[in-house]
Coordinates of C-alpha atoms and ligand atoms in Angstrom, one line a residue:
Chain A
M1 CA 31.4 24.1 17.0
V2 CA 27.9 24.3 15.6
P3 CA 24.7 25.9 17.5
T4 CA 23.8 22.9 20.4
V5 CA 20.8 23.5 22.4
R6 CA 19.5 21.2 25.2
L7 CA 16.1 19.6 23.7
A8 CA 15.3 20.0 28.1
D9 CA 16.2 23.7 27.3
L10 CA 13.4 24.7 24.7
H11 CA 9.8 25.6 25.9
L12 CA 7.9 23.6 23.4
D13 CA 4.3 24.9 22.0
E14 CA 2.5 23.4 20.3
V15 CA 2.5 20.2 17.1
L16 CA 2.5 22.5 14.3
D17 CA 2.5 19.6 12.0
K18 CA 3.7 16.5 11.1
G19 CA 6.1 14.9 8.2
G20 CA 7.0 11.3 7.2
Q21 CA 10.6 11.6 9.7
G22 CA 9.9 13.8 12.0
A23 CA 7.1 16.3 14.1
V24 CA 7.7 20.7 13.8
H25 CA 6.6 22.1 16.9
S26 CA 6.1 26.3 17.5
L27 CA 8.2 27.6 20.3
A28 CA 6.6 29.5 23.6
D29 CA 9.6 32.2 23.6
R30 CA 11.2 31.7 20.6
P31 CA 8.6 32.8 18.5
D32 CA 10.3 33.0 14.3
Q33 CA 12.1 29.5 15.4
V34 CA 10.3 25.8 15.3
F35 CA 11.7 22.6 16.1
K36 CA 11.5 19.9 13.8
Q37 CA 12.2 16.5 15.9
Y38 CA 12.8 13.0 14.6
F39 CA 10.7 10.6 14.9
L40 CA 13.7 7.7 15.0
P41 CA 16.5 7.5 17.1
T42 CA 19.6 7.2 14.2
A43 CA 19.9 11.0 13.5
D44 CA 23.4 11.3 11.3
G45 CA 24.1 14.5 14.5
A46 CA 27.4 14.6 11.6
A47 CA 25.9 14.9 9.1
L48 CA 23.2 18.0 10.8
S49 CA 26.4 19.1 12.2
A50 CA 27.4 20.2 8.1
L51 CA 24.0 21.6 7.4
V52 CA 23.9 23.2 10.3
G53 CA 27.3 24.6 9.9
F54 CA 26.9 25.7 6.1
P55 CA 26.0 29.3 6.0
A56 CA 28.8 30.6 7.9
T57 CA 31.0 28.9 5.7
L58 CA 29.3 30.5 2.5
S59 CA 29.4 34.8 1.3
P60 CA 27.3 37.2 2.8
G61 CA 25.0 37.3 -0.1
D62 CA 24.7 34.3 -0.5
R63 CA 24.1 32.9 3.1
R64 CA 21.8 35.6 2.9
T65 CA 19.9 33.9 -0.5
L66 CA 19.8 30.9 1.6
L67 CA 18.4 31.9 5.0
E68 CA 15.6 34.3 3.4
S69 CA 14.2 31.4 2.0
A70 CA 15.1 28.3 3.1
A71 CA 14.1 26.8 6.5
W72 CA 18.0 26.0 6.9
P73 CA 18.1 23.7 10.1
T74 CA 20.5 26.2 12.6
E75 CA 21.2 24.8 15.4
I76 CA 21.2 21.5 17.0
V77 CA 19.2 20.1 19.5
V78 CA 20.2 17.5 21.6
E79 CA 18.9 14.8 24.5
G80 CA 22.0 13.6 26.1
H81 CA 24.0 12.6 23.4
R82 CA 21.5 11.8 21.1
T83 CA 20.8 14.5 17.9
A84 CA 16.8 14.3 18.8
G85 CA 17.0 17.2 16.4
F86 CA 17.1 21.0 14.4
L87 CA 15.9 24.1 15.1
M88 CA 14.9 26.1 11.9
Q89 CA 13.0 29.3 10.4
R90 CA 9.2 29.1 10.9
V91 CA 7.7 29.9 8.3
P92 CA 6.9 33.6 8.1
A93 CA 3.4 34.4 7.8
R94 CA 2.9 35.3 4.3
F95 CA 4.0 32.0 3.0
A96 CA 0.5 30.8 3.8
G97 CA -3.0 31.5 3.2
R98 CA -6.8 30.9 3.7
K99 CA -9.0 28.2 2.6
A100 CA -11.7 29.2 2.1
N101 CA -13.5 27.9 5.1
G102 CA -11.0 30.0 7.2
R103 CA -7.9 27.8 8.4
H104 CA -4.7 28.7 7.8
Q105 CA -3.0 27.0 4.9
L106 CA 0.7 26.9 3.6
R107 CA 0.5 28.5 0.2
E108 CA 3.2 25.4 -1.3
L109 CA 3.8 24.9 -5.3
Q110 CA 1.4 22.4 -5.8
Y111 CA -1.2 25.6 -5.5
L112 CA 0.4 27.4 -9.3
L113 CA 0.1 23.2 -11.3
F114 CA -3.8 23.1 -11.1
P115 CA -6.4 25.3 -12.0
P116 CA -7.9 27.6 -9.1
K117 CA -10.8 26.4 -7.0
P118 CA -13.4 28.4 -5.0
L119 CA -12.6 26.0 -1.9
W120 CA -9.1 27.5 -2.3
G121 CA -10.0 31.1 -0.6
D122 CA -7.5 32.9 -1.2
I123 CA -4.6 31.6 -1.9
E124 CA -4.8 32.4 -6.0
P125 CA -1.8 31.3 -8.1
L126 CA 0.4 33.8 -9.5
D127 CA 1.0 35.4 -13.6
V128 CA 3.4 34.3 -16.0
F129 CA 5.6 37.0 -15.4
E130 CA 4.9 36.2 -11.2
R131 CA 5.9 32.4 -12.2
L132 CA 9.0 33.4 -14.1
F133 CA 10.5 36.0 -11.1
L134 CA 9.3 32.1 -8.5
A135 CA 11.4 30.2 -10.8
R136 CA 14.6 32.6 -11.2
R137 CA 14.5 32.9 -7.4
F138 CA 14.6 29.0 -7.0
I139 CA 17.3 28.9 -9.1
E140 CA 19.2 31.6 -7.3
V141 CA 18.8 29.5 -4.4
M142 CA 19.9 26.1 -5.8
G143 CA 23.0 28.1 -7.2
V144 CA 24.3 28.9 -3.8
L145 CA 23.4 24.8 -2.8
H146 CA 25.7 23.8 -6.7
R147 CA 28.0 25.9 -6.5
R148 CA 28.8 23.9 -3.5
S149 CA 28.7 20.4 -4.7
V150 CA 25.1 20.7 -1.5
V151 CA 22.4 18.8 -3.0
L152 CA 18.8 19.9 -2.2
G153 CA 16.8 16.2 -2.6
D154 CA 13.4 16.4 -1.5
I155 CA 12.1 18.8 -3.9
S156 CA 8.4 18.8 -4.5
M157 CA 5.2 20.2 -5.0
R158 CA 4.6 20.1 -0.9
N159 CA 7.9 21.7 0.3
I160 CA 8.3 24.9 -2.2
L161 CA 6.6 27.4 -0.3
W162 CA 5.8 31.2 -2.2
A163 CA 4.0 34.0 -1.2
P164 CA 2.6 36.6 -3.8
G165 CA 4.3 40.4 -3.0
E166 CA 6.4 42.6 -6.1
P167 CA 8.2 40.1 -5.8
P168 CA 7.1 36.9 -5.2
E169 CA 8.6 34.9 -2.4
L170 CA 10.4 31.9 -1.9
F171 CA 10.3 29.6 1.0
I172 CA 12.3 26.0 0.8
L173 CA 10.6 23.3 2.8
D174 CA 12.6 19.9 4.6
C175 CA 16.7 21.3 3.9
D176 CA 17.3 18.5 6.0
S177 CA 17.8 15.8 3.9
A178 CA 20.2 18.2 1.8
C179 CA 23.1 16.4 1.9
V180 CA 27.1 18.6 2.6
A181 CA 29.1 15.8 2.8
G182 CA 26.7 12.2 4.1
T183 CA 23.4 12.2 4.6
V184 CA 21.2 12.8 7.7
L185 CA 18.2 10.2 6.9
P186 CA 17.9 7.9 4.2
Q187 CA 16.7 10.3 1.7
A188 CA 12.6 11.0 1.0
D189 CA 11.6 11.0 -2.7
T190 CA 7.6 12.5 -3.2
P191 CA 5.6 10.4 -6.0
D192 CA 5.8 12.3 -9.2
W193 CA 8.8 13.9 -8.4
N194 CA 11.2 11.4 -8.7
D195 CA 14.3 11.1 -10.8
P196 CA 13.7 8.0 -13.1
E197 CA 17.2 7.1 -14.0
S198 CA 18.4 7.1 -10.1
R199 CA 18.4 3.6 -9.3
T200 CA 19.6 4.0 -5.9
S201 CA 17.1 5.7 -3.6
T202 CA 20.0 8.2 -2.3
S203 CA 20.6 11.8 -4.6
D204 CA 22.6 13.7 -6.2
L205 CA 23.8 16.5 -8.1
D206 CA 21.4 15.2 -10.9
S207 CA 19.2 14.0 -9.6
D208 CA 18.1 17.3 -7.8
R209 CA 18.4 18.4 -12.0
Y210 CA 16.1 16.6 -13.1
K211 CA 14.0 17.8 -10.2
I212 CA 14.8 21.4 -10.9
A213 CA 14.1 20.9 -14.4
L214 CA 10.2 19.6 -13.0
T215 CA 10.7 22.5 -11.0
V216 CA 10.1 25.3 -13.4
G217 CA 8.5 23.5 -15.9
R218 CA 5.8 22.6 -14.2
I219 CA 5.4 25.9 -12.6
L220 CA 5.9 28.1 -16.2
S221 CA 3.1 25.9 -17.5
C222 CA 0.9 25.0 -14.7
D223 CA 1.1 21.7 -14.7
A224 CA 1.7 19.1 -12.0
Y225 CA 2.5 15.9 -14.0
V226 CA 5.3 17.3 -16.9
R227 CA 8.3 15.5 -17.2
P228 CA 11.0 15.7 -19.4
G229 CA 10.6 13.8 -22.7
T230 CA 6.8 15.0 -22.9
G231 CA 5.3 17.9 -24.5
L232 CA 6.2 21.1 -22.1
D233 CA 2.9 23.1 -23.1
L234 CA 4.6 26.6 -21.2
L235 CA 1.7 29.3 -20.3
D236 CA 1.1 31.8 -22.5
G237 CA 3.3 36.0 -22.0
L238 CA 6.7 34.3 -21.9
P239 CA 9.3 36.0 -23.3
D240 CA 9.2 34.4 -26.3
E241 CA 14.0 34.2 -26.0
V242 CA 12.5 33.2 -22.0
A243 CA 10.3 30.4 -23.3
A244 CA 12.0 29.1 -26.4
A245 CA 15.6 28.9 -23.7
V246 CA 12.9 27.7 -21.3
G247 CA 11.7 24.8 -23.5
T248 CA 15.2 23.5 -24.9
T249 CA 16.7 23.1 -21.3
F250 CA 13.1 21.5 -20.2
A251 CA 13.7 18.3 -23.1
R252 CA 17.8 18.5 -22.1
A253 CA 16.7 17.0 -17.9
A254 CA 15.9 13.6 -19.8
G255 CA 18.6 12.6 -20.5
G256 CA 20.8 10.4 -18.2
H257 CA 22.8 11.7 -15.2
G258 CA 26.0 13.7 -16.2
T259 CA 24.0 15.2 -18.8
R260 CA 21.3 17.7 -17.5
P261 CA 21.1 20.9 -17.0
T262 CA 22.8 23.4 -14.4
V263 CA 21.9 25.4 -12.3
D264 CA 24.0 27.5 -14.4
E265 CA 22.5 26.8 -17.5
W266 CA 18.2 27.4 -15.8
A267 CA 19.8 30.9 -15.0
R268 CA 20.5 32.0 -17.9
A269 CA 17.3 30.2 -19.6
L270 CA 15.6 32.1 -17.4
S271 CA 17.5 35.4 -17.9
G272 CA 15.9 35.5 -21.6
R273 CA 19.4 36.8 -22.7
A274 CA 20.6 34.9 -26.1
S275 CA 23.5 32.7 -25.4
I276 CA 27.1 32.7 -27.4
P277 CA 27.4 29.5 -28.9
L278 CA 31.7 29.4 -28.7
T279 CA 33.6 28.0 -31.3
P280 CA 36.1 25.4 -29.6
P281 CA 39.5 26.4 -30.9
A282 CA 40.7 24.2 -33.9
P283 CA 43.2 22.0 -32.7
R284 CA 47.0 22.1 -32.6
P285 CA 47.8 19.3 -36.0
P286 CA 49.9 16.8 -35.1
M287 CA 53.5 17.3 -34.8
P288 CA 56.5 14.8 -36.0
V289 CA 57.6 13.2 -33.9
L290 CA 61.6 13.7 -34.3
P291 CA 64.6 14.9 -32.5
L292 CA 65.5 17.9 -31.1
T293 CA 68.3 19.8 -31.5
D294 CA 69.5 21.6 -27.9
T295 CA 68.0 25.8 -29.3
D296 CA 69.5 27.1 -25.0
R297 CA 72.2 28.4 -25.7
R298 CA 72.5 31.2 -23.0
G299 CA 74.8 34.0 -23.5
P300 CA 76.8 36.0 -20.9
R301 CA 74.1 36.4 -17.3
G302 CA 73.6 40.6 -16.4
V303 CA 73.4 42.0 -13.6
I304 CA 70.6 43.0 -11.1
Q305 CA 71.0 46.2 -9.1
L306 CA 69.1 46.4 -5.5
R307 CA 68.2 48.9 -3.7
P308 CA 70.3 49.1 -0.5
Y309 CA 68.0 49.0 2.4
Q310 CA 66.8 52.2 4.0
R311 CA 67.1 53.2 7.5
Chain B
M1 CA -5.8 13.9 -20.0
S2 CA -5.7 10.4 -17.9
Q3 CA -5.3 10.0 -13.6
Q4 CA -4.3 7.1 -11.4
I5 CA -7.1 7.4 -8.5
L6 CA -8.2 5.9 -5.2
P7 CA -11.8 5.6 -4.4
F8 CA -13.2 6.3 -0.8
Y9 CA -16.8 5.1 -0.2
L10 CA -17.8 6.0 3.7
V11 CA -20.5 3.7 4.5
C12 CA -22.3 4.7 7.4
D13 CA -24.9 3.4 9.9
E14 CA -28.1 5.9 10.3
S15 CA -30.2 3.7 11.8
G16 CA -32.2 5.2 14.9
S17 CA -29.6 3.8 17.4
M18 CA -27.1 6.7 15.4
S19 CA -29.9 9.9 16.4
G20 CA -28.5 12.8 18.1
E21 CA -25.1 13.0 19.1
P22 CA -23.4 10.5 16.9
I23 CA -25.7 11.2 14.3
E24 CA -24.9 15.1 14.3
A25 CA -20.6 13.9 15.0
I26 CA -20.4 13.0 11.5
N27 CA -22.6 15.6 9.8
K28 CA -20.7 17.6 11.5
A29 CA -17.4 16.2 10.2
L30 CA -18.4 16.3 6.6
P31 CA -17.7 20.1 5.6
E32 CA -14.4 19.5 7.1
L33 CA -13.6 16.3 5.5
H34 CA -14.8 18.6 2.0
S35 CA -12.6 21.1 2.7
E36 CA -9.1 19.9 3.8
I37 CA -9.6 17.6 1.0
G38 CA -11.0 19.7 -1.5
S39 CA -8.5 22.2 -1.1
N40 CA -5.5 20.0 -1.2
P41 CA -5.2 20.2 -5.2
V42 CA -2.7 16.9 -5.3
V43 CA -5.2 14.9 -3.1
T44 CA -7.9 15.7 -4.8
D45 CA -7.1 14.8 -8.5
K46 CA -5.9 10.8 -6.8
T47 CA -8.9 10.3 -5.0
R48 CA -13.0 10.1 -5.2
F49 CA -15.1 10.2 -2.7
C50 CA -18.6 8.5 -2.2
L51 CA -21.2 8.8 0.7
I52 CA -23.9 6.1 1.5
G53 CA -26.4 5.6 4.1
F54 CA -27.6 2.8 5.3
S55 CA -30.1 1.2 8.5
S56 CA -33.5 -0.8 7.2
R57 CA -32.4 0.4 3.6
A58 CA -28.9 1.7 1.5
E59 CA -29.4 5.4 -0.4
I60 CA -25.8 6.9 -2.4
L61 CA -25.9 10.0 -0.8
L62 CA -23.0 11.1 -2.7
P63 CA -22.0 10.0 -5.4
L64 CA -18.5 9.3 -6.4
S65 CA -16.8 12.1 -7.0
D66 CA -14.2 15.1 -7.1
L67 CA -14.8 16.4 -3.8
S68 CA -13.7 20.3 -5.2
T69 CA -15.9 20.3 -7.6
V70 CA -19.3 19.2 -4.5
T71 CA -21.2 22.4 -3.4
E72 CA -23.5 20.5 -1.2
I73 CA -23.8 17.0 0.6
P74 CA -27.1 15.5 2.0
A75 CA -27.0 15.0 5.2
L76 CA -27.5 11.5 7.7
Q77 CA -30.4 11.4 8.7
A78 CA -31.2 8.4 12.0
S79 CA -34.2 6.2 11.5
G80 CA -35.0 2.6 11.1
G81 CA -32.9 -1.0 11.5
T82 CA -30.0 -2.1 10.3
D83 CA -29.5 -4.1 7.4
Y84 CA -26.2 -5.1 6.5
A85 CA -27.0 -7.0 3.1
K86 CA -28.3 -3.9 1.6
A87 CA -25.8 -1.6 2.4
F88 CA -22.9 -4.3 1.0
D89 CA -25.3 -5.1 -2.5
V90 CA -25.0 -1.3 -3.2
L91 CA -21.7 -0.4 -2.2
R92 CA -20.9 -3.8 -4.2
E93 CA -23.2 -2.3 -7.3
T94 CA -21.5 1.1 -7.0
I95 CA -18.4 0.3 -7.3
N96 CA -19.0 -1.8 -10.4
D97 CA -20.6 1.3 -12.0
D98 CA -17.9 4.0 -10.8
V99 CA -14.7 1.4 -11.8
N100 CA -16.3 0.9 -15.4
T101 CA -17.0 4.8 -15.6
L102 CA -13.7 5.8 -14.1
K103 CA -12.1 2.9 -16.8
A104 CA -14.3 4.9 -19.8
Q105 CA -12.5 7.9 -19.6
G106 CA -9.1 7.2 -19.8
H107 CA -8.3 6.2 -15.3
Q108 CA -6.5 3.9 -14.2
V109 CA -8.2 3.1 -11.0
F110 CA -7.0 1.0 -7.9
R111 CA -8.4 -1.2 -5.5
P112 CA -11.3 1.2 -3.8
A113 CA -11.4 2.1 0.0
V114 CA -14.1 1.5 2.0
F115 CA -13.9 2.8 5.7
F116 CA -16.9 1.0 7.4
L117 CA -19.1 2.8 10.3
S118 CA -21.6 1.0 12.5
D119 CA -23.1 1.6 16.5
G120 CA -25.3 -1.7 16.6
L121 CA -25.9 -5.4 14.9
P122 CA -27.5 -6.2 12.0
A123 CA -30.9 -6.4 12.1
N124 CA -30.5 -10.3 10.2
N125 CA -28.0 -12.9 9.9
G126 CA -28.8 -12.6 5.8
W127 CA -25.6 -10.7 4.6
E128 CA -23.5 -13.4 4.9
G129 CA -24.2 -13.8 1.0
A130 CA -24.2 -9.9 0.1
Y131 CA -20.8 -9.6 1.8
R132 CA -19.6 -12.4 0.1
A133 CA -19.9 -11.1 -3.0
L134 CA -18.5 -8.2 -2.0
T135 CA -15.6 -9.4 -1.1
D136 CA -15.4 -12.2 -3.9
P137 CA -11.5 -13.1 -4.8
G138 CA -12.3 -13.3 -8.6
W139 CA -14.7 -9.6 -8.7
R140 CA -11.3 -7.5 -9.7
P141 CA -12.7 -4.6 -7.9
R142 CA -13.3 -6.0 -4.8
P143 CA -12.5 -3.1 -1.8
N144 CA -10.0 -3.0 1.2
I145 CA -12.9 -2.8 3.9
L146 CA -11.7 -0.6 7.3
A147 CA -14.6 -1.3 9.5
F148 CA -15.3 0.8 12.6
G149 CA -17.8 0.0 15.7
F150 CA -19.6 2.4 18.7
G151 CA -21.9 2.2 21.1
Q152 CA -23.5 -1.1 20.9
A153 CA -21.6 -2.9 17.9
D154 CA -20.7 -6.6 18.1
Q155 CA -16.9 -6.5 17.8
Q156 CA -17.0 -9.3 16.0
T157 CA -19.8 -8.7 13.9
I158 CA -17.1 -5.5 13.1
Q159 CA -13.9 -7.6 13.0
Q160 CA -16.0 -9.9 10.2
V161 CA -16.9 -7.1 7.8
A162 CA -12.9 -5.9 8.0
T163 CA -10.9 -6.3 5.5
T164 CA -7.9 -5.5 6.5
K165 CA -8.4 -3.3 9.8
A166 CA -11.2 -3.3 12.6
F167 CA -11.3 -0.5 14.8
M168 CA -13.8 -0.9 17.9
A169 CA -14.7 2.5 20.5
N170 CA -13.1 1.6 23.8
G171 CA -15.1 4.0 25.7
Q172 CA -12.2 6.4 26.1
L173 CA -14.2 9.4 25.0
G174 CA -17.7 10.4 24.2
P175 CA -19.1 9.2 20.5
A176 CA -19.4 12.3 19.6
Q177 CA -15.3 12.9 20.3
A178 CA -14.8 9.4 19.0
L179 CA -16.6 9.4 16.2
Q180 CA -15.1 12.8 15.5
E181 CA -11.3 11.2 15.6
F182 CA -13.1 8.3 13.0
A183 CA -13.8 11.6 10.3
K184 CA -10.4 12.8 11.0
S185 CA -7.8 9.2 10.0
L186 CA -10.9 9.4 7.4
I187 CA -9.1 12.7 6.2
R188 CA -5.8 11.8 7.2
S189 CA -6.2 8.6 5.0
I190 CA -7.2 10.4 2.0
V191 CA -5.0 13.3 2.2
N192 CA -1.4 10.5 2.7
S193 CA -2.7 7.8 0.0
G194 CA -3.4 10.6 -2.1
T195 CA -0.1 12.7 -1.4
Q196 CA 2.0 9.3 -2.2
S197 CA 0.0 6.8 -4.2
A198 CA 2.7 6.8 -6.8
S199 CA 2.8 8.3 -10.2
D200 CA 5.0 5.2 -11.6
Q201 CA 2.4 3.1 -13.1
T202 CA 4.1 -0.1 -12.4
E203 CA 4.3 1.3 -8.7
G204 CA 0.4 1.1 -7.9
A205 CA -1.1 3.1 -5.2
T206 CA -0.7 3.1 -1.8
L207 CA -3.8 3.2 0.6
V208 CA -2.4 4.4 4.2
M209 CA -4.2 3.2 6.7
P210 CA -4.6 4.6 9.9
A211 CA -2.1 2.7 12.9
E212 CA -4.5 4.6 15.3
V213 CA -7.7 6.2 16.3
P214 CA -7.5 7.8 19.8
G215 CA -10.7 6.9 21.5
F216 CA -11.0 3.1 19.3
T217 CA -8.5 -0.4 19.9
T218 CA -7.2 -1.9 17.0
I219 CA -8.0 -5.3 16.3
T220 CA -7.0 -7.2 13.8
A221 CA -9.7 -8.6 11.0
E222 CA -10.9 -11.8 11.0
A223 CA -11.7 -13.8 8.0
L224 CA -15.6 -15.1 7.7
Ligands
ATP401 N1 9.8 25.8 9.2 C1 8.7 25.7 9.4 N2 7.8 26.7 9.7 C2 6.4 25.6 9.6 N3 6.1 24.8 9.8 C3 6.9 23.3 8.8 C4 8.3 24.0 8.8 N4 8.8 22.9 8.3 C5 8.2 21.7 7.6 N5 6.5 22.7 8.8 C6 5.4 22.1 8.4 O1 5.8 20.7 8.6 C7 5.1 19.7 8.2 C8 5.9 18.1 7.7 O2 7.4 18.7 7.7 P1 9.0 18.1 6.6 O3 8.3 18.0 5.3 O4 9.5 19.0 7.2 O5 8.9 16.9 7.7 P2 9.4 15.9 6.9 O6 8.9 14.6 8.8 O7 10.5 15.1 6.3 O8 8.0 15.3 5.8 P3 8.0 14.4 4.7 O9 9.2 13.5 5.4 O10 6.6 14.1 4.8 O11 8.1 16.0 3.5 C9 5.4 20.5 6.7 O12 4.4 19.8 5.7 C10 4.7 21.4 7.7 O13 3.9 21.8 6.9

């Protein structure tokens, strides 16, 4: 049974924000958590339960990686028999900045994709090495999901947050569009972050891989719109090996389903480690088809001495 | 770089009857609008904003701009009568120029959105011709118009001005508060349209309109 709480037992505080699918409430008695309440009463409770149960199936290291860097659903909220929504970690304060007018603003990925403006206040974009670090962290988190065939879905410039620091940190929102088996709600795509090859409105590992390429390519080029198949103009200062590997890996994401770079390939590209091309073993020459003679001429059997039971 | 742009026009009544609380409410909302939109990079990139004030005459107070680069906006100031024809003439002319300029810069321009706000009856009925020119189906950049009426505004007139949606203040909120809600709905519409505008050239842009605005009753637009 996954952790479940009744809506009536929650102390709703204020609505922090609304998205396309639900409202996010702060909770008076749980300062580190928030409640996402779906607008529609049709949420798939089974799929959401699978998401909530997912971290428990991970190794402790992977679990820490996921829960530190994603607003993963951690408790189901029910109202009678209906799934009303779920609880998740509240975005930690360091992932918000202050705009020029003093207002609180989440440090969304979009702030790494445009030249900075005075209106952004204290949201100052990361330098190229910090960006590289962030991209690696993103791949690490995506690795935890993809190695277990969990699709994240709506990866976009608003659902990925970052915090400055040494090292900079990453926090992924909107994880309820992930699917372990089946989906919670129909998948939402963000414009400019859609997989052009995807004909259906559902996500799979391949559409995630396309969006991973968009994320890494866009972070490292500071370009909100670049796509695989067009020139990637990487920021200056990346190690040569990384720049070269990112360039080729990004370009490969333009290929169709089944050919896009995996998280492991991205991890290698971002590590800057040279990869050693391996020559596949030469295939064996085909054997002539001839009748086989019996070779099994068994000699007399030996005897194996066993030690008697010790009492 | 070639971009897809959705232009927004706030056409605001600044006739004498707007003096005091109403005009102050709008003026106070402008910095908020500027900051909310200008500090959102994707929205900034895809939208432009223009402010037109009208009374007995109409004036472009802020030419169509990328709000992130604007550092000041002339304030609205109440005086004079209410001449819709002047407002529609100026609006048509500036939309025409703006769209041509943006296109010449290589942008793809989506149908402009007009937020029209008025508190009174037009001084004369000679505005029909100007309105027809502005909404002429043969004129490609004809805008989508959302009309907001409050104070003494006449519901039927507001319905006629609107092409897509009309809103009438229902007295549940005071004028300052109602206008604050009006400004909020404008901001939300720009932000949501900016984030949801499709990238795919064939998909076009989505003008995300407010479904309802606190203090206002939503009514359908009426054809002239
Ligand atoms: N864990 C969280 N802590 C604090 N605020 C959050 C959290 N998750 C989401 N929010 C806020 O709520 C908003 C909407 O959340 P979310 O993106 O999950 O909703 P959504 O319905 O999936 O929206 P959309 O599909 O439009 O992205 C976010 O933009 C963010 O401002």
